[in-house]
Amino acid sequence: MKLFLLLVSYFVSVTNAAQSTNTTTTITTSLTSCLVSANVHNFSTATSSSYNHLLNFSIRNLRFVDPAVARPVAVVLPGTKHQLRSAVVCCINLLLSIRLRSGGHSYEGLSYTADGTNPFVVVDLMNLNRVRVNLADSTAWVESGTTLGEVYYAVADESGGSLAFPAGSCSTVGSGGHIAGGGFGFLSRKYGLAADNVLDAVLIDSAGRVLDRSTMGEDVFWAIRGGGGGSWGAIYAWKLRLVPVPDRVTTCQLSRSMPSRPVAELVHKWQHVSPALPDELYISVAISATVNVTNSRFDVQFLGPISRAVPILARRFPELGLNESDCAEMSWVESAVRFAGLESKSDLTDRTTPSGKIYFKSKSDYVRVPVPLAGLVGAFNWLAKEPKSYIILDPYGGTMDRIPSHDVPFPHRRGNLYGIQYSVAWTKEEEEDGVGYEHIAWLREFYEYMARYVSKEPTRAAYVNYVDLDLGVVDWSGPDRDRAGAARVWGEKYFLGNYDRLVRAKTAIDPGNVFRHQQSIPPLAS
Ligand SMILES: Cc1cc2nc3c(=O)[nH]c(=O)nc-3n(C[C@H](O)[C@H](O)[C@H](O)COP(=O)(O)OP(=O)(O)OC[C@H]3O[C@@H](n4cnc5c(N)ncnc54)[C@H](O)[C@@H]3O)c2cc1C
Ligand SMILES: *[C@@H]1O[C@H](CO)[C@@H](O)[C@H](O)[C@H]1NC(C)=O
Ligand SMILES: *[C@@H]1O[C@H](CO)[C@@H](O)[C@H](O)[C@H]1NC(C)=O
Ligand SMILES: *[C@@H]1O[C@H](CO)[C@@H](O)[C@H](O)[C@H]1NC(C)=O
Ligand SMILES: *[C@@H]1O[C@H](CO)[C@@H](O)[C@H](O)[C@H]1NC(C)=O
Ligand SMILES: *[C@@H]1O[C@H](CO)[C@@H](O)[C@H](O)[C@H]1NC(C)=O
C-alpha cells in the first residue's frame, strides 16, 4: 500500500506537468503493478499486441474509433467479482477515470471514450458472463457482462422454455448498461422493463465496498434500476425476476411499401390501436422511405397461438390485413432469435453476431397525443430526404401504464402511447465527410420538425438508453457552480420528476464523483 501511495503522489505531479510519453509510461507501469499484485492478469495496455483487438471488440458505433478520439491507458478484463473490485480500486488509487463496458452498445460510446482531460481505463466486463438460474423461485443471478442473448439462452435452456426475461431485442446488448438504463422490449407491455424486474444487485462503490440491496440502501438500489449506467459504481451482478411464457408464442412480420399517404394512414391507426391491445400482444413498426415509396415493417409478438392472435388483429386492426401466413408459432426463445435478426439459438451466445458495425446517431421522443395524419406524412417526407435513416415506434400501454412513474427512475409510464427512436446509420464506404456530419445535421433538423408533435410537458422527453449528447453534457473541469442544476436540462428529459432523487442518491453513494461521464448524474457540491 505504501508503494501505491508513493506512486500516486509521484504521478499526480507528473500528470500536472505535461502529457509526455513518460507520463503515459509511468501510468501504465503503476497500473500494471497494481493489477498484477491484486492478481488481475487479463489486461492489455496500449503497447501490447492484443490492445487494439480488445478495445475494438465491443465497439458498436464506429463514430468512436476515429483516431481523434482519446484511447484508454488499458483495457482490463476482470473474470471474478474480486478482480472487478481490484480493477476499480487500482484505477481509483491511481486517479484514473473508469469506463465500465458491458456490451459496448452505448449510442455515444460512453463505455470506452472519455473527454480527453484525464487518462482513463476501460474495465470490460465480457468475461463476467455467468448466469445462475434458480427454478425454485424463478430468479436468476446474472453477471453484468452477460449479453441479453446469453441471458435469454440460459433462462430458456434451464427452464425448459417456461421462463423468460423482459428486455431488449438485440442479443449483443450487455445487461450491465441495458438494465442500468431501463431496458424495453417485446415483453414490456406484459411485464414492464428489465429494470422493473431487478430484485437485488451487487454494486462496487467508489470506496471499494461490495454492496447489495440491504447495504447500499433503498435510494441507491432505486437509482441503479434505470438511472443510467456509469453513475453509481460498478454493477457486478443483477438478481432478476424471471417471467412465465407459454410453450408456443406467435410472431408475425409483415412489410407494407406504399406511397407516404397510405402508410401514414396505417401508422395513424396503429397509434390508437397498439397501446390499447391486450398486454400479450405487441406490435412495433419500423419505417424508412425514398422519394416515391415509404417502407413500413410491423413486428408482432403474441404470447399465445396464431389461432388467437389473428382474430384479435383482424378485429382491432383490420387495415393491417394480417394473414396467418405472415405468422409462425415458435418457442419464446426462438422468437427472441428471430427479432434479434439471428439464424439459430446458438447465435444468441455469440458476441460477434450479427457482425455489422456501423456509424450511427440516434435520438428519441415519447408520444402522448396521436400525431395527426399530416404530421406523419410530413415525417415520412423527411425520411425520404435521407436514405440512411429510419424510425422505430415502440408501443407502450399495458403494464407500462400501470407501473407508477416513480417506482424506478425511468418515468415514461401512464399516458405514453409509444416511444420513437430516430436513427441514421451509414457505413465506411458511404462515409464521405469524416464523421457523418451531414447525416447528423439532417437528424437534428428532423428532430426539430417533430417537436410540435411529441410529448413536451413539462419538457420534451427522452430515453436514457438511447443516450444523446445533443441534449447537453456536464463540464467536469473547473469548480462546481451548480452542475446538478445545469444537468437538469437533460436530466429531466430522461427522468422527469425523478431527477432530484437521482441527484440525492448520487450524492450519497459517490460524493467524490468517481463514476462519471459526459451525461452522468452530478452529486451536489459539498
Ligand atoms: C443494436 C442496438 C439495439 C438496441 N436495442 C434496444 C432495445 O431493444 N431496447 C432497449 O431498451 N435498448 C436497446 N438498445 C440500447 C441499449 O439498451 C443501450 O445502449 C444500453 O445502455 C447498452 O448497454 P451495454 O452494456 O451494451 O452498453 P455499454 O456501452 O457497455 O454501457 C452503457 C453505459 O452503461 C455503463 N455500464 C456498462 N456496464 C456497467 C456496469 N456493469 N455497471 C455500471 N455501469 C455500467 C457504461 O459505462 C455506459 O455508460 C439497443 C442498442 C443497440 C446498439
Ligand atoms: C523521458 O524519459 C527519458 C528517459 O527516461 C528522458 O531522457 C527524457 O528526457 C524524458 N522526457 C521527458 C519529457 O520528461
Ligand atoms: C482475456 O479475455 C479475453 C476475452 O475473453 C480473451 O480473449 C483472452 O484470451 C483473455 N486473455 C488471457 C491472457 O486470459
Ligand atoms: C480497430 O478499428 C479501427 C477502425 O475500424 C481500425 O483502424 C483498426 O485497425 C482496428 N484494429 C484492430 C486491431 O482491429
Ligand atoms: C418517382 O416517381 C416519379 C413519377 O412517377 C418518377 O418520375 C421518378 O423517376 C421516381 N423516382 C424514383 C427515385 O424512383
Ligand atoms: C391468406 O393468404 C392465403 C394464401 O396466400 C389466402 O389463400 C387466404 O385467402 C388469405 N386469407 C385472408 C384472410 O386474407
XYZ file of C-alpha atoms and ligand atoms in Angstrom:
649
model
C 0.000 0.000 0.000
C 2.868 2.355 0.828
C 4.315 1.783 -2.607
C 0.998 2.769 -4.113
C 0.821 5.984 -2.209
C 4.324 6.865 -3.336
C 3.378 6.101 -6.904
C 0.212 8.108 -6.623
C 1.919 11.224 -5.323
C 4.700 10.948 -7.887
C 2.176 10.501 -10.512
C -0.052 13.397 -9.651
C 2.924 15.735 -10.038
C 3.839 14.177 -13.371
C 0.244 14.372 -14.616
C 0.250 18.050 -13.879
C 3.483 18.552 -15.794
C 2.518 17.515 -19.304
C 1.160 14.730 -21.464
C 4.640 13.446 -22.195
C 5.157 9.861 -23.199
C 6.905 9.421 -19.904
C 3.680 10.182 -18.094
C 1.874 7.514 -20.042
C 4.660 5.089 -19.326
C 4.523 5.879 -15.639
C 0.778 5.464 -15.523
C 0.986 2.188 -17.388
C 3.726 0.874 -15.117
C 1.832 1.824 -11.978
C -1.421 0.337 -13.205
C 0.297 -2.855 -14.282
C 1.947 -3.360 -10.939
C -1.274 -2.613 -9.085
C -3.261 -5.084 -11.172
C -0.643 -7.814 -11.043
C -0.221 -7.541 -7.310
C -4.017 -7.803 -6.981
C -3.955 -10.945 -9.100
C -5.653 -9.415 -12.124
C -3.789 -10.777 -15.115
C -6.076 -10.293 -18.077
C -5.454 -6.737 -19.205
C -3.919 -5.065 -22.179
C -2.011 -1.786 -22.236
C -1.584 0.483 -25.249
C 1.693 -1.129 -26.281
C 0.519 -4.741 -26.087
C -0.367 -6.619 -29.233
C -3.906 -7.523 -28.102
C -4.821 -3.919 -27.206
C -6.431 -2.831 -30.486
C -8.384 -6.019 -30.868
C -9.720 -5.967 -27.308
C -10.570 -2.274 -27.439
C -12.309 -2.653 -30.801
C -14.109 -5.846 -29.950
C -17.195 -4.339 -28.249
C -17.293 -1.007 -30.064
C -20.658 -0.933 -31.850
C -20.651 2.639 -33.118
C -17.732 3.277 -35.470
C -18.042 7.034 -34.928
C -15.870 6.408 -31.874
C -12.949 4.596 -33.479
C -11.798 7.835 -35.052
C -8.059 8.483 -34.424
C -9.049 11.809 -32.849
C -10.920 10.011 -30.068
C -8.815 9.604 -26.902
C -7.903 5.995 -26.164
C -7.622 4.304 -22.792
C -4.389 3.572 -20.951
C -5.519 -0.038 -20.757
C -8.381 -2.436 -21.266
C -8.844 -4.596 -18.159
C -10.941 -7.771 -18.291
C -11.805 -8.944 -14.784
C -13.032 -12.522 -14.511
C -14.391 -12.505 -10.963
C -16.106 -10.138 -8.555
C -12.870 -9.839 -6.643
C -10.931 -8.914 -9.781
C -13.562 -6.360 -10.738
C -13.208 -4.769 -7.329
C -9.410 -4.786 -7.633
C -9.522 -3.200 -11.082
C -11.813 -0.437 -9.806
C -9.691 0.159 -6.717
C -6.440 0.317 -8.718
C -7.943 2.950 -11.012
C -9.256 4.991 -8.096
C -5.929 4.875 -6.257
C -4.050 5.956 -9.361
C -6.562 8.741 -10.116
C -7.502 7.159 -13.434
C -11.010 7.620 -14.796
C -13.009 4.416 -15.157
C -15.164 3.428 -18.104
C -17.208 0.303 -17.421
C -18.101 -1.632 -20.536
C -20.601 -4.463 -20.621
C -21.927 -4.857 -24.180
C -20.411 -1.628 -25.543
C -23.713 -0.550 -27.161
C -23.775 2.958 -25.732
C -25.011 5.176 -28.567
C -22.421 7.806 -27.658
C -19.544 5.433 -26.894
C -19.670 6.376 -23.203
C -18.293 2.995 -22.103
C -14.966 3.320 -23.910
C -14.271 7.009 -24.583
C -13.524 9.955 -22.304
C -13.424 13.693 -22.734
C -9.638 13.692 -23.007
C -8.944 15.660 -19.834
C -7.911 12.694 -17.740
C -6.278 9.359 -18.569
C -8.790 6.533 -18.334
C -9.119 2.771 -18.251
C -11.769 0.599 -19.874
C -12.936 -2.083 -17.456
C -14.503 -4.519 -19.893
C -16.901 -6.999 -18.291
C -17.201 -9.511 -21.119
C -15.577 -12.266 -19.070
C -18.176 -11.741 -16.338
C -20.963 -13.539 -18.145
C -22.179 -16.282 -15.822
C -25.883 -16.869 -15.274
C -27.249 -18.852 -12.315
C -30.930 -19.703 -12.686
C -32.944 -20.685 -9.619
C -36.046 -22.528 -10.833
C -37.447 -22.866 -7.314
C -38.236 -19.156 -7.118
C -37.965 -18.179 -10.818
C -34.996 -15.885 -10.345
C -31.530 -15.647 -11.798
C -28.254 -14.031 -10.764
C -26.657 -12.615 -13.876
C -23.148 -11.172 -14.013
C -23.296 -7.733 -15.580
C -21.139 -8.526 -18.614
C -23.673 -11.124 -19.770
C -25.310 -10.180 -23.057
C -29.094 -10.276 -23.410
C -28.694 -13.192 -25.824
C -26.750 -15.118 -23.205
C -29.445 -14.356 -20.625
C -32.246 -15.496 -22.950
C -30.381 -18.645 -23.902
C -29.570 -19.669 -20.325
C -33.034 -18.907 -18.957
C -34.827 -20.804 -21.739
C -32.391 -23.684 -21.566
C -32.596 -24.190 -17.825
C -36.342 -23.705 -17.525
C -37.215 -25.899 -20.496
C -38.700 -22.858 -22.199
C -41.158 -21.980 -19.449
C -39.378 -18.810 -18.296
C -38.058 -15.688 -19.995
C -36.825 -12.203 -19.132
C -38.323 -8.932 -20.403
C -35.556 -6.874 -22.035
C -34.385 -5.557 -25.400
C -34.308 -7.350 -28.715
C -30.649 -7.035 -29.749
C -28.762 -10.101 -28.485
C -25.342 -8.439 -28.116
C -26.551 -5.634 -25.840
C -24.945 -6.019 -22.391
C -27.032 -6.438 -19.247
C -24.704 -4.025 -17.407
C -25.656 -0.919 -19.386
C -29.079 -2.063 -20.565
C -30.678 -2.796 -17.203
C -28.991 0.271 -15.678
C -30.875 2.383 -18.252
C -34.282 0.640 -18.119
C -34.428 -1.987 -20.864
C -37.521 -2.105 -23.079
C -38.540 -5.000 -25.303
C -41.247 -7.237 -26.711
C -42.348 -8.417 -23.256
C -42.562 -4.935 -21.721
C -46.278 -4.420 -22.333
C -46.818 -7.606 -20.327
C -44.038 -7.468 -17.707
C -42.504 -3.978 -17.742
C -38.873 -3.060 -18.244
C -35.828 -5.134 -17.409
C -35.199 -2.666 -14.561
C -38.708 -3.313 -13.181
C -37.682 -6.933 -12.692
C -34.489 -6.461 -10.682
C -34.742 -7.914 -7.170
C -31.212 -7.352 -5.908
C -27.801 -6.304 -7.200
C -24.149 -6.306 -6.223
C -22.510 -2.891 -6.579
C -18.867 -1.951 -6.091
C -18.780 1.669 -4.994
C -16.160 4.404 -5.120
C -14.885 3.430 -1.654
C -14.259 -0.113 -2.920
C -17.130 -1.513 -0.873
C -19.073 -4.509 -2.192
C -22.728 -3.700 -1.525
C -26.023 -5.483 -2.020
C -29.572 -4.180 -1.773
C -29.607 -4.258 2.012
C -26.289 -2.442 2.403
C -26.476 0.092 -0.440
C -29.771 1.495 0.834
C -33.106 1.892 -0.956
C -32.299 5.235 -2.651
C -29.246 3.763 -4.335
C -30.976 0.487 -5.143
C -33.711 2.604 -6.733
C -31.216 4.713 -8.708
C -29.294 1.837 -10.277
C -32.505 0.435 -11.811
C -32.891 2.861 -14.687
C -30.880 5.926 -13.629
C -28.343 5.185 -16.364
C -25.043 3.300 -16.369
C -21.713 4.723 -15.278
C -23.004 6.994 -12.484
C -23.284 4.892 -9.351
C -20.439 2.404 -9.214
C -19.703 -0.872 -10.940
C -22.586 -3.316 -11.018
C -21.084 -6.766 -10.638
C -24.354 -8.716 -10.946
C -28.128 -8.390 -11.043
C -30.692 -10.666 -9.410
C -33.583 -10.880 -11.859
C -37.204 -11.931 -11.579
C -37.914 -14.340 -14.430
C -41.346 -14.356 -16.033
C -43.553 -17.182 -17.325
C -44.115 -17.596 -21.073
C -46.277 -20.168 -22.892
C -44.711 -23.089 -24.796
C -45.711 -21.524 -28.097
C -45.814 -17.846 -28.976
C -46.822 -16.210 -32.246
C -44.531 -13.967 -34.224
C -45.539 -12.137 -37.374
C -43.510 -9.871 -39.586
C -45.113 -8.009 -42.423
C -43.995 -5.216 -44.680
C -46.107 -2.597 -46.390
C -44.366 -0.480 -49.003
C -46.579 2.223 -50.468
C -46.619 5.975 -51.043
C -46.324 8.030 -47.865
C -50.031 8.756 -47.502
C -51.389 5.181 -47.206
C -48.515 4.221 -44.891
C -49.306 7.281 -42.788
C -52.935 6.121 -42.579
C -51.804 2.715 -41.362
C -49.464 4.193 -38.770
C -52.112 6.710 -37.731
C -54.409 3.827 -36.874
C -51.538 1.905 -35.250
C -51.034 4.790 -32.785
C -54.549 4.317 -31.472
C -54.600 0.539 -31.547
C -51.223 -0.727 -30.387
C -51.063 0.842 -26.891
C -54.574 -0.438 -26.105
C -54.161 -4.062 -27.204
C -54.145 -6.901 -24.646
C -50.838 -6.991 -22.719
C -49.905 -10.227 -24.504
C -49.881 -8.557 -27.891
C -47.025 -6.362 -29.052
C -46.739 -4.616 -32.446
C -43.890 -2.270 -33.239
C -43.297 -0.580 -36.561
C -40.117 0.477 -38.332
C -40.260 2.989 -41.176
C -37.858 4.190 -43.845
C -38.548 5.977 -47.110
C -37.364 7.006 -50.541
C -38.888 9.666 -52.727
C -41.709 7.506 -54.040
C -42.009 4.689 -51.527
C -42.431 4.558 -47.770
C -41.471 1.191 -46.294
C -43.066 0.031 -43.081
C -42.338 -3.200 -41.241
C -44.600 -4.423 -38.472
C -43.158 -6.856 -35.912
C -45.759 -8.718 -33.884
C -45.337 -10.951 -30.852
C -48.321 -12.600 -29.186
C -47.996 -14.757 -26.078
C -50.308 -17.459 -27.371
C -51.228 -19.377 -30.528
C -51.812 -17.987 -34.023
C -55.438 -19.056 -33.801
C -55.984 -16.406 -31.088
C -53.648 -13.714 -32.422
C -55.099 -13.372 -35.905
C -58.754 -12.785 -34.926
C -57.769 -10.115 -32.382
C -55.825 -8.224 -35.020
C -58.496 -8.744 -37.663
C -60.986 -7.095 -35.309
C -58.834 -4.350 -33.785
C -56.613 -3.500 -36.742
C -58.236 -4.749 -39.951
C -56.353 -2.128 -42.004
C -53.149 -4.075 -41.395
C -54.534 -7.004 -43.375
C -52.671 -9.544 -41.309
C -52.842 -13.039 -42.756
C -51.971 -16.258 -40.900
C -49.282 -16.812 -43.497
C -47.442 -13.744 -42.119
C -47.165 -15.512 -38.768
C -45.454 -18.531 -37.235
C -45.680 -20.324 -33.892
C -42.469 -20.978 -32.044
C -40.980 -21.085 -28.572
C -40.340 -17.741 -26.896
C -36.581 -18.112 -27.262
C -36.992 -18.808 -30.964
C -38.918 -15.557 -31.254
C -36.012 -13.826 -29.486
C -33.700 -15.321 -32.125
C -35.914 -14.014 -34.885
C -36.354 -10.491 -33.523
C -32.603 -10.241 -32.953
C -32.173 -10.965 -36.658
C -30.322 -14.224 -35.956
C -30.465 -17.649 -37.570
C -30.334 -20.094 -34.698
C -30.473 -20.368 -30.936
C -26.721 -20.819 -30.608
C -26.228 -17.381 -32.213
C -27.692 -15.899 -29.034
C -24.459 -16.601 -27.198
C -22.177 -15.345 -29.953
C -20.921 -11.835 -29.197
C -19.774 -11.349 -32.776
C -23.163 -11.995 -34.425
C -24.657 -10.045 -36.119
C -21.268 -8.703 -37.085
C -22.053 -5.480 -38.955
C -20.532 -2.488 -37.213
C -21.856 0.830 -38.389
C -21.614 4.568 -37.909
C -24.813 5.854 -36.364
C -26.565 8.591 -34.442
C -29.954 8.262 -32.753
C -32.414 10.406 -30.839
C -35.667 9.649 -29.032
C -39.086 11.038 -28.139
C -42.311 9.977 -26.476
C -45.829 10.472 -27.831
C -48.865 11.039 -25.580
C -51.252 12.522 -28.158
C -51.538 10.773 -31.534
C -49.618 12.558 -34.282
C -52.090 13.891 -36.888
C -52.081 12.308 -40.319
C -50.442 15.341 -41.908
C -47.670 15.180 -39.308
C -46.957 11.550 -40.184
C -46.897 12.315 -43.910
C -44.501 15.152 -43.131
C -42.275 12.829 -41.073
C -42.119 10.293 -43.887
C -41.231 13.045 -46.324
C -38.330 13.897 -44.022
C -37.213 10.267 -44.060
C -37.323 10.322 -47.858
C -34.649 13.025 -47.877
C -32.114 10.812 -46.079
C -31.921 7.272 -47.439
C -29.777 6.134 -44.470
C -32.450 6.974 -41.938
C -35.251 5.093 -40.220
C -37.543 5.417 -37.248
C -38.797 2.719 -34.883
C -42.047 3.158 -32.958
C -42.378 1.013 -29.808
C -45.874 0.628 -28.325
C -46.364 1.326 -24.607
C -49.550 0.822 -22.591
C -50.397 -2.396 -20.760
C -48.142 -2.953 -17.753
C -46.031 0.078 -18.747
C -49.130 2.177 -17.954
C -49.731 0.567 -14.582
C -46.271 0.929 -13.036
C -46.063 4.262 -11.174
C -43.645 6.824 -12.699
C -41.534 6.954 -9.550
C -41.154 3.181 -8.975
C -37.770 3.251 -10.682
C -36.006 6.266 -12.293
C -37.486 5.540 -15.759
C -40.559 7.814 -15.708
C -42.295 7.378 -19.076
C -45.359 5.444 -17.957
C -49.091 6.156 -17.925
C -50.339 8.114 -20.879
C -47.416 7.397 -23.159
C -48.730 5.803 -26.338
C -45.368 4.958 -27.785
C -41.701 5.817 -27.964
C -39.947 6.987 -31.113
C -36.362 6.253 -31.988
C -34.906 8.258 -34.867
C -31.712 6.889 -36.393
C -29.355 7.481 -39.220
C -26.714 4.853 -39.938
C -24.005 4.654 -42.542
C -21.006 2.538 -43.452
C -17.339 3.211 -44.088
C -17.849 3.257 -47.845
C -20.554 5.888 -47.538
C -18.576 7.915 -45.052
C -17.514 10.928 -47.067
C -17.323 13.783 -44.664
C -15.240 12.500 -41.758
C -17.787 11.977 -39.003
C -21.065 11.842 -40.871
C -21.627 15.494 -40.187
C -24.330 15.855 -42.832
C -26.223 12.763 -41.674
C -26.192 14.040 -38.110
C -27.209 17.559 -39.151
C -30.147 16.052 -41.035
C -31.194 14.066 -37.947
C -31.139 17.178 -35.777
C -33.367 19.045 -38.232
C -35.819 16.176 -38.404
C -35.908 16.156 -34.594
C -36.754 19.881 -34.665
C -39.568 19.217 -37.121
C -41.032 16.563 -34.809
C -41.023 18.859 -31.751
C -44.558 20.087 -32.392
C -45.979 16.544 -32.370
C -44.321 14.888 -29.380
C -44.500 14.933 -25.607
C -43.176 18.251 -24.263
C -44.840 18.884 -20.912
C -43.124 19.666 -18.609
C -40.243 19.105 -21.007
C -39.504 17.131 -24.149
C -38.789 13.551 -23.071
C -36.064 11.079 -23.996
C -34.962 7.539 -23.120
C -31.612 7.320 -21.351
C -30.707 4.023 -23.049
C -30.841 5.942 -26.331
C -28.314 8.295 -24.835
C -27.972 11.535 -26.814
C -25.276 14.071 -26.007
C -27.086 16.720 -28.087
C -29.357 17.138 -25.072
C -26.445 18.581 -23.080
C -23.252 17.487 -21.352
C -21.712 18.190 -17.977
C -18.471 20.113 -17.883
C -16.444 18.405 -15.182
C -13.483 20.774 -15.460
C -13.269 23.794 -13.207
C -15.158 24.459 -9.978
C -18.663 23.158 -9.368
C -21.038 26.036 -9.978
C -24.221 24.049 -9.531
C -23.557 21.261 -12.023
C -26.562 19.380 -10.679
C -28.684 22.373 -11.673
C -27.121 22.658 -15.109
C -27.533 18.927 -15.780
C -31.261 19.265 -15.087
C -31.660 20.396 -18.720
C -31.091 16.885 -19.998
C -31.616 15.041 -16.708
C -35.303 15.955 -16.648
C -35.759 14.841 -20.262
C -34.650 11.364 -19.274
C -36.062 11.227 -15.745
C -38.758 13.956 -15.411
C -39.731 14.277 -11.739
C -37.243 11.608 -10.678
C -34.184 13.735 -11.385
C -33.788 15.249 -7.913
C -33.920 11.875 -6.202
C -31.174 10.684 -8.552
C -29.001 13.632 -7.526
C -29.593 12.735 -3.867
C -28.701 9.093 -4.491
C -25.547 10.116 -6.357
C -24.522 12.445 -3.544
C -24.972 9.598 -1.065
C -23.144 6.843 -2.959
C -20.425 8.737 -4.864
C -19.943 12.225 -3.373
C -16.464 12.474 -4.930
C -17.895 11.797 -8.392
C -15.519 8.956 -9.251
C -18.015 7.317 -11.619
C -18.791 9.892 -14.256
C -19.092 10.573 -17.946
C -20.446 13.408 -20.098
C -24.034 12.655 -19.029
C -23.719 11.062 -15.606
C -25.748 12.413 -12.692
C -23.740 15.069 -10.799
C -23.548 14.941 -6.992
C -24.448 18.081 -5.064
C -21.376 20.206 -4.396
C -20.242 19.615 -0.815
C -28.186 -2.518 -31.868
C -28.822 -1.988 -30.609
C -30.082 -2.436 -30.229
C -30.688 -1.973 -29.073
N -31.941 -2.418 -28.731
C -32.516 -1.980 -27.596
C -33.803 -2.456 -27.199
O -34.414 -3.283 -27.856
N -34.343 -1.959 -26.058
C -33.692 -1.022 -25.285
O -34.220 -0.639 -24.251
N -32.473 -0.575 -25.629
C -31.874 -1.017 -26.767
N -30.642 -0.542 -27.120
C -29.983 0.465 -26.266
C -29.221 -0.216 -25.136
O -30.127 -0.642 -24.160
C -28.222 0.764 -24.509
O -27.297 1.175 -25.477
C -27.525 0.118 -23.313
O -27.067 1.113 -22.437
C -26.386 -0.757 -23.765
O -25.836 -1.491 -22.711
P -24.388 -2.147 -22.923
O -23.990 -2.785 -21.677
O -24.389 -2.946 -24.181
O -23.543 -0.839 -23.261
P -22.203 -0.190 -22.655
O -21.778 0.737 -23.731
O -21.259 -1.254 -22.230
O -22.717 0.573 -21.410
C -23.668 1.635 -21.460
C -23.477 2.539 -20.240
O -23.617 1.780 -19.042
C -22.398 1.775 -18.307
N -22.175 0.427 -17.793
C -21.961 -0.703 -18.510
N -21.817 -1.755 -17.696
C -21.934 -1.294 -16.431
C -21.865 -1.906 -15.144
N -21.653 -3.202 -15.001
N -22.028 -1.117 -14.057
C -22.253 0.199 -14.181
N -22.324 0.834 -15.367
C -22.172 0.091 -16.489
C -21.344 2.218 -19.291
O -20.219 2.798 -18.645
C -22.094 3.179 -20.165
O -22.207 4.435 -19.548
C -30.017 -1.013 -28.271
C -28.746 -0.563 -28.650
C -28.146 -1.036 -29.815
C -26.782 -0.526 -30.217
C 11.549 10.794 -20.660
O 12.402 9.812 -20.160
C 13.666 9.724 -20.840
C 14.473 8.553 -20.295
O 13.933 8.037 -19.120
C 14.400 11.054 -20.678
O 15.629 11.026 -21.373
C 13.542 12.183 -21.238
O 14.145 13.435 -21.011
C 12.145 12.186 -20.582
N 11.275 13.147 -21.252
C 10.511 13.988 -20.605
C 9.632 14.887 -21.463
O 10.424 14.047 -19.398
C -8.643 -12.204 -21.771
O -10.021 -12.168 -22.099
C -10.272 -12.179 -23.489
C -11.764 -12.005 -23.711
O -12.481 -13.068 -23.185
C -9.764 -13.467 -24.096
O -9.965 -13.440 -25.487
C -8.280 -13.599 -23.787
O -7.828 -14.856 -24.240
C -8.014 -13.470 -22.313
N -6.578 -13.396 -22.127
C -5.964 -14.086 -21.193
C -4.486 -13.867 -21.118
O -6.546 -14.836 -20.424
C -9.794 -1.099 -34.785
O -10.713 -0.370 -35.569
C -10.125 0.683 -36.343
C -11.227 1.379 -37.071
O -12.042 0.465 -37.749
C -9.096 0.122 -37.307
O -8.438 1.188 -37.936
C -8.091 -0.704 -36.555
O -7.243 -1.339 -37.482
C -8.805 -1.747 -35.724
N -7.806 -2.510 -35.011
C -7.902 -3.833 -34.849
C -6.757 -4.479 -34.190
O -8.867 -4.460 -35.209
C -40.612 8.801 -58.590
O -41.791 8.872 -59.309
C -41.748 9.788 -60.388
C -43.125 9.884 -61.001
O -43.676 8.608 -61.186
C -40.685 9.328 -61.367
O -40.585 10.242 -62.439
C -39.350 9.237 -60.654
O -38.363 8.707 -61.508
C -39.442 8.372 -59.412
N -38.217 8.489 -58.663
C -37.548 7.421 -58.206
C -36.303 7.708 -57.458
O -37.930 6.279 -58.361
C -54.257 -15.609 -46.513
O -53.356 -15.979 -47.522
C -53.735 -17.188 -48.169
C -52.604 -17.613 -49.094
O -51.832 -16.507 -49.510
C -55.039 -16.973 -48.899
O -55.449 -18.176 -49.539
C -56.097 -16.560 -47.874
O -57.291 -16.261 -48.517
C -55.636 -15.356 -47.084
N -56.569 -15.071 -46.022
C -57.077 -13.892 -45.801
C -57.996 -13.766 -44.631
O -56.813 -12.926 -46.491
